[in-house]
Amino acid sequence: MSGGHHESINEILQKDTEDESLRKYKEQLLGAAAKGVPKTDDPRRVVVETFGLKFPDGEHPDIIREVDTPEKVTKLENEPINIKEGVKYQFVVTYRVQHDIVPALHFVNTIKKTMVTVDQQNTMMGSYAPRVEPYTYKSQPQYAPSGMLARGSFKANTKFVDDDGNTHLEMNYNLVIKKDWTD
């Protein structure tokens, strides 16, 4: 953890309860979490539910995989994601925050071809309070590389980390760029 004591949402809510304007400010800042932290038996603070690629031009159905259990993460690692060269895409992730505020959650994605890093992103997604409804993150649109040298298999690693140094999920997947969707 970075810095001194980290206050839980319940500790924050219990402070200064007699100050009406501060109570309203906390409700605005914390959203649904101000009414109480959702109860769950799952100890994870961030539960990444789905991970995949969205094709904003509608050229292909979105490729979305469930990753909310270790078994589903293993399945993602063993089933390549195939895309057409030059296609416009966005990473899309749905996730829930539980138990406590998550400060400065980052999406870190590294793509390599034969051990050489060809793309790396480290995007600050935001700070989030717990709530029952999932949050959604969409990366900025980008284009898959194209041409004969760009085709082939790529190994990718994705992490969800926060400013306190916690890694909430780390997973690997294989990305295959083909000349066409049917190759």
PDB file of C-alpha atoms in Angstrom:
ATOM      1  CA  MET A   1       0.000   0.000   0.000  1.00  0.00           C
ATOM      2  CA  SER A   2       1.247   3.481  -0.760  1.00  0.00           C
ATOM      3  CA  GLY A   3       1.256   5.950   2.104  1.00  0.00           C
ATOM      4  CA  GLY A   4      -0.124   5.560   5.619  1.00  0.00           C
ATOM      5  CA  HIS A   5      -3.478   4.241   6.783  1.00  0.00           C
ATOM      6  CA  HIS A   6      -6.084   3.514   4.118  1.00  0.00           C
ATOM      7  CA  GLU A   7      -9.610   4.161   5.376  1.00  0.00           C
ATOM      8  CA  SER A   8     -12.380   1.774   4.401  1.00  0.00           C
ATOM      9  CA  ILE A   9     -15.638   3.071   2.971  1.00  0.00           C
ATOM     10  CA  ASN A  10     -17.389   2.276   6.239  1.00  0.00           C
ATOM     11  CA  GLU A  11     -14.797   4.350   8.161  1.00  0.00           C
ATOM     12  CA  ILE A  12     -15.284   7.258   5.760  1.00  0.00           C
ATOM     13  CA  LEU A  13     -19.070   7.051   6.087  1.00  0.00           C
ATOM     14  CA  GLN A  14     -18.947   6.992   9.912  1.00  0.00           C
ATOM     15  CA  LYS A  15     -16.904  10.213  10.130  1.00  0.00           C
ATOM     16  CA  ASP A  16     -18.579  13.597  10.549  1.00  0.00           C
ATOM     17  CA  THR A  17     -22.120  12.176  10.404  1.00  0.00           C
ATOM     18  CA  GLU A  18     -23.566  15.373  11.897  1.00  0.00           C
ATOM     19  CA  ASP A  19     -22.381  17.507   8.945  1.00  0.00           C
ATOM     20  CA  GLU A  20     -25.235  17.352   6.386  1.00  0.00           C
ATOM     21  CA  SER A  21     -23.292  18.990   3.532  1.00  0.00           C
ATOM     22  CA  LEU A  22     -20.363  16.596   4.054  1.00  0.00           C
ATOM     23  CA  ARG A  23     -22.766  13.632   4.110  1.00  0.00           C
ATOM     24  CA  LYS A  24     -24.257  14.754   0.765  1.00  0.00           C
ATOM     25  CA  TYR A  25     -20.776  15.283  -0.683  1.00  0.00           C
ATOM     26  CA  LYS A  26     -19.783  11.740   0.349  1.00  0.00           C
ATOM     27  CA  GLU A  27     -22.944  10.356  -1.258  1.00  0.00           C
ATOM     28  CA  GLN A  28     -22.146  12.193  -4.479  1.00  0.00           C
ATOM     29  CA  LEU A  29     -18.510  11.083  -4.426  1.00  0.00           C
ATOM     30  CA  LEU A  30     -19.116   7.465  -3.437  1.00  0.00           C
ATOM     31  CA  GLY A  31     -22.339   6.920  -5.376  1.00  0.00           C
ATOM     32  CA  ALA A  32     -24.134   3.685  -4.480  1.00  0.00           C
ATOM     33  CA  ALA A  33     -21.367   2.757  -2.023  1.00  0.00           C
ATOM     34  CA  ALA A  34     -22.482   5.606   0.260  1.00  0.00           C
ATOM     35  CA  LYS A  35     -25.568   3.553   1.082  1.00  0.00           C
ATOM     36  CA  GLY A  36     -23.352   0.684   2.248  1.00  0.00           C
ATOM     37  CA  VAL A  37     -20.858  -1.717   0.741  1.00  0.00           C
ATOM     38  CA  PRO A  38     -22.470  -4.630  -1.135  1.00  0.00           C
ATOM     39  CA  LYS A  39     -22.037  -7.905   0.752  1.00  0.00           C
ATOM     40  CA  THR A  40     -20.162 -10.692  -0.996  1.00  0.00           C
ATOM     41  CA  ASP A  41     -18.300 -13.846  -0.027  1.00  0.00           C
ATOM     42  CA  ASP A  42     -15.749 -13.197  -2.789  1.00  0.00           C
ATOM     43  CA  PRO A  43     -12.644 -11.586  -1.202  1.00  0.00           C
ATOM     44  CA  ARG A  44     -11.470  -9.903  -4.436  1.00  0.00           C
ATOM     45  CA  ARG A  45     -11.770  -6.103  -4.596  1.00  0.00           C
ATOM     46  CA  VAL A  46     -11.918  -6.053  -8.402  1.00  0.00           C
ATOM     47  CA  VAL A  47     -13.651  -8.872 -10.259  1.00  0.00           C
ATOM     48  CA  VAL A  48     -13.001  -8.687 -13.995  1.00  0.00           C
ATOM     49  CA  GLU A  49     -16.057 -10.358 -15.508  1.00  0.00           C
ATOM     50  CA  THR A  50     -15.440 -10.109 -19.260  1.00  0.00           C
ATOM     51  CA  PHE A  51     -12.560  -9.205 -21.553  1.00  0.00           C
ATOM     52  CA  GLY A  52     -12.564  -8.917 -25.299  1.00  0.00           C
ATOM     53  CA  LEU A  53     -12.516  -6.944 -28.493  1.00  0.00           C
ATOM     54  CA  LYS A  54     -15.255  -4.697 -29.839  1.00  0.00           C
ATOM     55  CA  PHE A  55     -15.319  -3.804 -33.520  1.00  0.00           C
ATOM     56  CA  PRO A  56     -16.875  -0.300 -33.631  1.00  0.00           C
ATOM     57  CA  ASP A  57     -17.374  -0.307 -37.407  1.00  0.00           C
ATOM     58  CA  GLY A  58     -19.564  -3.416 -37.146  1.00  0.00           C
ATOM     59  CA  GLU A  59     -17.279  -5.375 -39.450  1.00  0.00           C
ATOM     60  CA  HIS A  60     -17.414  -8.432 -37.189  1.00  0.00           C
ATOM     61  CA  PRO A  61     -19.342  -9.523 -34.093  1.00  0.00           C
ATOM     62  CA  ASP A  62     -17.578  -8.542 -30.877  1.00  0.00           C
ATOM     63  CA  ILE A  63     -15.325 -11.205 -29.355  1.00  0.00           C
ATOM     64  CA  ILE A  64     -16.036 -11.228 -25.625  1.00  0.00           C
ATOM     65  CA  ARG A  65     -14.767 -13.866 -23.184  1.00  0.00           C
ATOM     66  CA  GLU A  66     -15.756 -14.446 -19.565  1.00  0.00           C
ATOM     67  CA  VAL A  67     -12.765 -14.277 -17.192  1.00  0.00           C
ATOM     68  CA  ASP A  68     -14.346 -14.103 -13.730  1.00  0.00           C
ATOM     69  CA  THR A  69     -12.923 -17.455 -12.538  1.00  0.00           C
ATOM     70  CA  PRO A  70      -9.454 -19.037 -12.803  1.00  0.00           C
ATOM     71  CA  GLU A  71     -10.927 -21.735 -15.074  1.00  0.00           C
ATOM     72  CA  LYS A  72     -12.266 -19.132 -17.499  1.00  0.00           C
ATOM     73  CA  VAL A  73      -8.922 -17.295 -17.521  1.00  0.00           C
ATOM     74  CA  THR A  74      -7.207 -20.600 -18.399  1.00  0.00           C
ATOM     75  CA  LYS A  75      -9.744 -21.118 -21.194  1.00  0.00           C
ATOM     76  CA  LEU A  76      -8.916 -17.638 -22.577  1.00  0.00           C
ATOM     77  CA  GLU A  77      -5.216 -18.520 -22.500  1.00  0.00           C
ATOM     78  CA  ASN A  78      -5.862 -21.705 -24.512  1.00  0.00           C
ATOM     79  CA  GLU A  79      -8.264 -20.340 -27.147  1.00  0.00           C
ATOM     80  CA  PRO A  80      -6.707 -17.767 -29.503  1.00  0.00           C
ATOM     81  CA  ILE A  81      -8.542 -14.596 -30.448  1.00  0.00           C
ATOM     82  CA  ASN A  82      -8.508 -14.358 -34.255  1.00  0.00           C
ATOM     83  CA  ILE A  83      -8.845 -10.997 -35.987  1.00  0.00           C
ATOM     84  CA  LYS A  84      -8.480  -9.669 -39.522  1.00  0.00           C
ATOM     85  CA  GLU A  85      -5.480  -7.508 -40.355  1.00  0.00           C
ATOM     86  CA  GLY A  86      -6.176  -3.765 -40.446  1.00  0.00           C
ATOM     87  CA  VAL A  87      -9.469  -4.054 -38.550  1.00  0.00           C
ATOM     88  CA  LYS A  88     -10.503  -1.245 -36.206  1.00  0.00           C
ATOM     89  CA  TYR A  89     -11.004  -2.547 -32.651  1.00  0.00           C
ATOM     90  CA  GLN A  90     -11.235  -1.576 -28.992  1.00  0.00           C
ATOM     91  CA  PHE A  91     -10.491  -3.561 -25.879  1.00  0.00           C
ATOM     92  CA  VAL A  92     -13.627  -3.823 -23.758  1.00  0.00           C
ATOM     93  CA  VAL A  93     -13.728  -4.980 -20.147  1.00  0.00           C
ATOM     94  CA  THR A  94     -16.546  -5.305 -17.625  1.00  0.00           C
ATOM     95  CA  TYR A  95     -15.663  -5.505 -13.951  1.00  0.00           C
ATOM     96  CA  ARG A  96     -17.154  -5.122 -10.499  1.00  0.00           C
ATOM     97  CA  VAL A  97     -15.597  -3.360  -7.528  1.00  0.00           C
ATOM     98  CA  GLN A  98     -16.303  -4.882  -4.113  1.00  0.00           C
ATOM     99  CA  HIS A  99     -15.563  -4.169  -0.459  1.00  0.00           C
ATOM    100  CA  ASP A 100     -13.560  -0.955  -0.809  1.00  0.00           C
ATOM    101  CA  ILE A 101     -12.561   1.927  -3.081  1.00  0.00           C
ATOM    102  CA  VAL A 102      -9.992   1.019  -5.734  1.00  0.00           C
ATOM    103  CA  PRO A 103      -7.636   3.959  -6.381  1.00  0.00           C
ATOM    104  CA  ALA A 104      -6.425   4.599  -9.924  1.00  0.00           C
ATOM    105  CA  LEU A 105      -7.132   1.258 -11.589  1.00  0.00           C
ATOM    106  CA  HIS A 106      -4.886   0.709 -14.628  1.00  0.00           C
ATOM    107  CA  PHE A 107      -5.336  -1.475 -17.719  1.00  0.00           C
ATOM    108  CA  VAL A 108      -1.858  -2.669 -18.719  1.00  0.00           C
ATOM    109  CA  ASN A 109      -1.674  -4.654 -21.959  1.00  0.00           C
ATOM    110  CA  THR A 110       1.520  -5.871 -23.613  1.00  0.00           C
ATOM    111  CA  ILE A 111       1.564  -7.672 -26.979  1.00  0.00           C
ATOM    112  CA  LYS A 112       4.667  -9.509 -28.201  1.00  0.00           C
ATOM    113  CA  LYS A 113       5.640 -11.350 -31.360  1.00  0.00           C
ATOM    114  CA  THR A 114       8.552 -13.734 -30.951  1.00  0.00           C
ATOM    115  CA  MET A 115       9.613 -12.085 -27.673  1.00  0.00           C
ATOM    116  CA  VAL A 116       9.656  -8.556 -29.173  1.00  0.00           C
ATOM    117  CA  THR A 117       7.143  -6.078 -27.721  1.00  0.00           C
ATOM    118  CA  VAL A 118       5.058  -4.702 -30.586  1.00  0.00           C
ATOM    119  CA  ASP A 119       2.405  -2.854 -28.559  1.00  0.00           C
ATOM    120  CA  GLN A 120       2.102  -1.728 -24.960  1.00  0.00           C
ATOM    121  CA  GLN A 121      -0.666   0.223 -23.258  1.00  0.00           C
ATOM    122  CA  ASN A 122      -0.886   1.470 -19.703  1.00  0.00           C
ATOM    123  CA  THR A 123      -4.167   3.311 -19.317  1.00  0.00           C
ATOM    124  CA  MET A 124      -5.518   4.723 -16.077  1.00  0.00           C
ATOM    125  CA  MET A 125      -9.164   3.635 -16.080  1.00  0.00           C
ATOM    126  CA  GLY A 126     -10.149   5.612 -12.966  1.00  0.00           C
ATOM    127  CA  SER A 127     -10.841   5.256  -9.245  1.00  0.00           C
ATOM    128  CA  TYR A 128     -13.940   3.286  -8.329  1.00  0.00           C
ATOM    129  CA  ALA A 129     -16.247   2.757  -5.377  1.00  0.00           C
ATOM    130  CA  PRO A 130     -17.895  -0.611  -4.748  1.00  0.00           C
ATOM    131  CA  ARG A 131     -21.264  -1.216  -6.354  1.00  0.00           C
ATOM    132  CA  VAL A 132     -23.372  -4.147  -7.458  1.00  0.00           C
ATOM    133  CA  GLU A 133     -23.558  -3.093 -11.124  1.00  0.00           C
ATOM    134  CA  PRO A 134     -20.452  -3.723 -13.222  1.00  0.00           C
ATOM    135  CA  TYR A 135     -18.344  -0.926 -14.659  1.00  0.00           C
ATOM    136  CA  THR A 136     -17.306  -0.987 -18.338  1.00  0.00           C
ATOM    137  CA  TYR A 137     -13.994   0.149 -19.792  1.00  0.00           C
ATOM    138  CA  LYS A 138     -13.432   0.637 -23.530  1.00  0.00           C
ATOM    139  CA  SER A 139      -9.999   1.516 -24.858  1.00  0.00           C
ATOM    140  CA  GLN A 140      -9.515   4.110 -27.546  1.00  0.00           C
ATOM    141  CA  PRO A 141     -10.130   2.616 -31.011  1.00  0.00           C
ATOM    142  CA  GLN A 142      -7.027   1.351 -32.762  1.00  0.00           C
ATOM    143  CA  TYR A 143      -6.189  -0.575 -35.907  1.00  0.00           C
ATOM    144  CA  ALA A 144      -4.646  -4.028 -36.101  1.00  0.00           C
ATOM    145  CA  PRO A 145      -1.442  -4.007 -38.119  1.00  0.00           C
ATOM    146  CA  SER A 146      -1.673  -5.199 -41.709  1.00  0.00           C
ATOM    147  CA  GLY A 147       0.580  -6.722 -44.295  1.00  0.00           C
ATOM    148  CA  MET A 148       2.364 -10.040 -44.611  1.00  0.00           C
ATOM    149  CA  LEU A 149       4.851  -9.292 -41.811  1.00  0.00           C
ATOM    150  CA  ALA A 150       2.085  -8.269 -39.412  1.00  0.00           C
ATOM    151  CA  ARG A 151       0.173 -11.531 -39.735  1.00  0.00           C
ATOM    152  CA  GLY A 152       0.708 -14.382 -37.346  1.00  0.00           C
ATOM    153  CA  SER A 153       0.479 -15.266 -33.671  1.00  0.00           C
ATOM    154  CA  PHE A 154       1.082 -12.815 -30.863  1.00  0.00           C
ATOM    155  CA  LYS A 155       1.376 -13.469 -27.127  1.00  0.00           C
ATOM    156  CA  ALA A 156      -0.318 -10.907 -24.918  1.00  0.00           C
ATOM    157  CA  ASN A 157      -0.339 -10.182 -21.202  1.00  0.00           C
ATOM    158  CA  THR A 158      -2.997  -8.065 -19.521  1.00  0.00           C
ATOM    159  CA  LYS A 159      -2.946  -6.786 -15.948  1.00  0.00           C
ATOM    160  CA  PHE A 160      -5.364  -4.765 -13.876  1.00  0.00           C
ATOM    161  CA  VAL A 161      -3.341  -2.939 -11.210  1.00  0.00           C
ATOM    162  CA  ASP A 162      -4.024  -0.024  -8.885  1.00  0.00           C
ATOM    163  CA  ASP A 163      -1.909   2.773  -7.424  1.00  0.00           C
ATOM    164  CA  ASP A 164      -1.612   0.860  -4.145  1.00  0.00           C
ATOM    165  CA  GLY A 165       0.430  -1.760  -6.012  1.00  0.00           C
ATOM    166  CA  ASN A 166      -2.289  -4.438  -6.036  1.00  0.00           C
ATOM    167  CA  THR A 167      -2.574  -6.667  -9.103  1.00  0.00           C
ATOM    168  CA  HIS A 168      -6.267  -7.528  -9.313  1.00  0.00           C
ATOM    169  CA  LEU A 169      -5.956  -9.834 -12.324  1.00  0.00           C
ATOM    170  CA  GLU A 170      -3.141 -10.882 -14.604  1.00  0.00           C
ATOM    171  CA  MET A 171      -3.841 -13.059 -17.616  1.00  0.00           C
ATOM    172  CA  ASN A 172      -2.272 -14.138 -20.867  1.00  0.00           C
ATOM    173  CA  TYR A 173      -3.974 -14.668 -24.205  1.00  0.00           C
ATOM    174  CA  ASN A 174      -3.022 -15.396 -27.798  1.00  0.00           C
ATOM    175  CA  LEU A 175      -3.954 -13.021 -30.585  1.00  0.00           C
ATOM    176  CA  VAL A 176      -3.808 -14.245 -34.187  1.00  0.00           C
ATOM    177  CA  ILE A 177      -3.883 -11.710 -37.024  1.00  0.00           C
ATOM    178  CA  LYS A 178      -5.040 -13.189 -40.332  1.00  0.00           C
ATOM    179  CA  LYS A 179      -5.471 -11.860 -43.872  1.00  0.00           C
ATOM    180  CA  ASP A 180      -9.241 -12.295 -43.626  1.00  0.00           C
ATOM    181  CA  TRP A 181     -11.809 -13.349 -41.020  1.00  0.00           C
ATOM    182  CA  THR A 182     -12.172 -16.790 -42.609  1.00  0.00           C
ATOM    183  CA  ASP A 183      -8.460 -17.689 -43.021  1.00  0.00           C
TER     184      ASP A 183
END
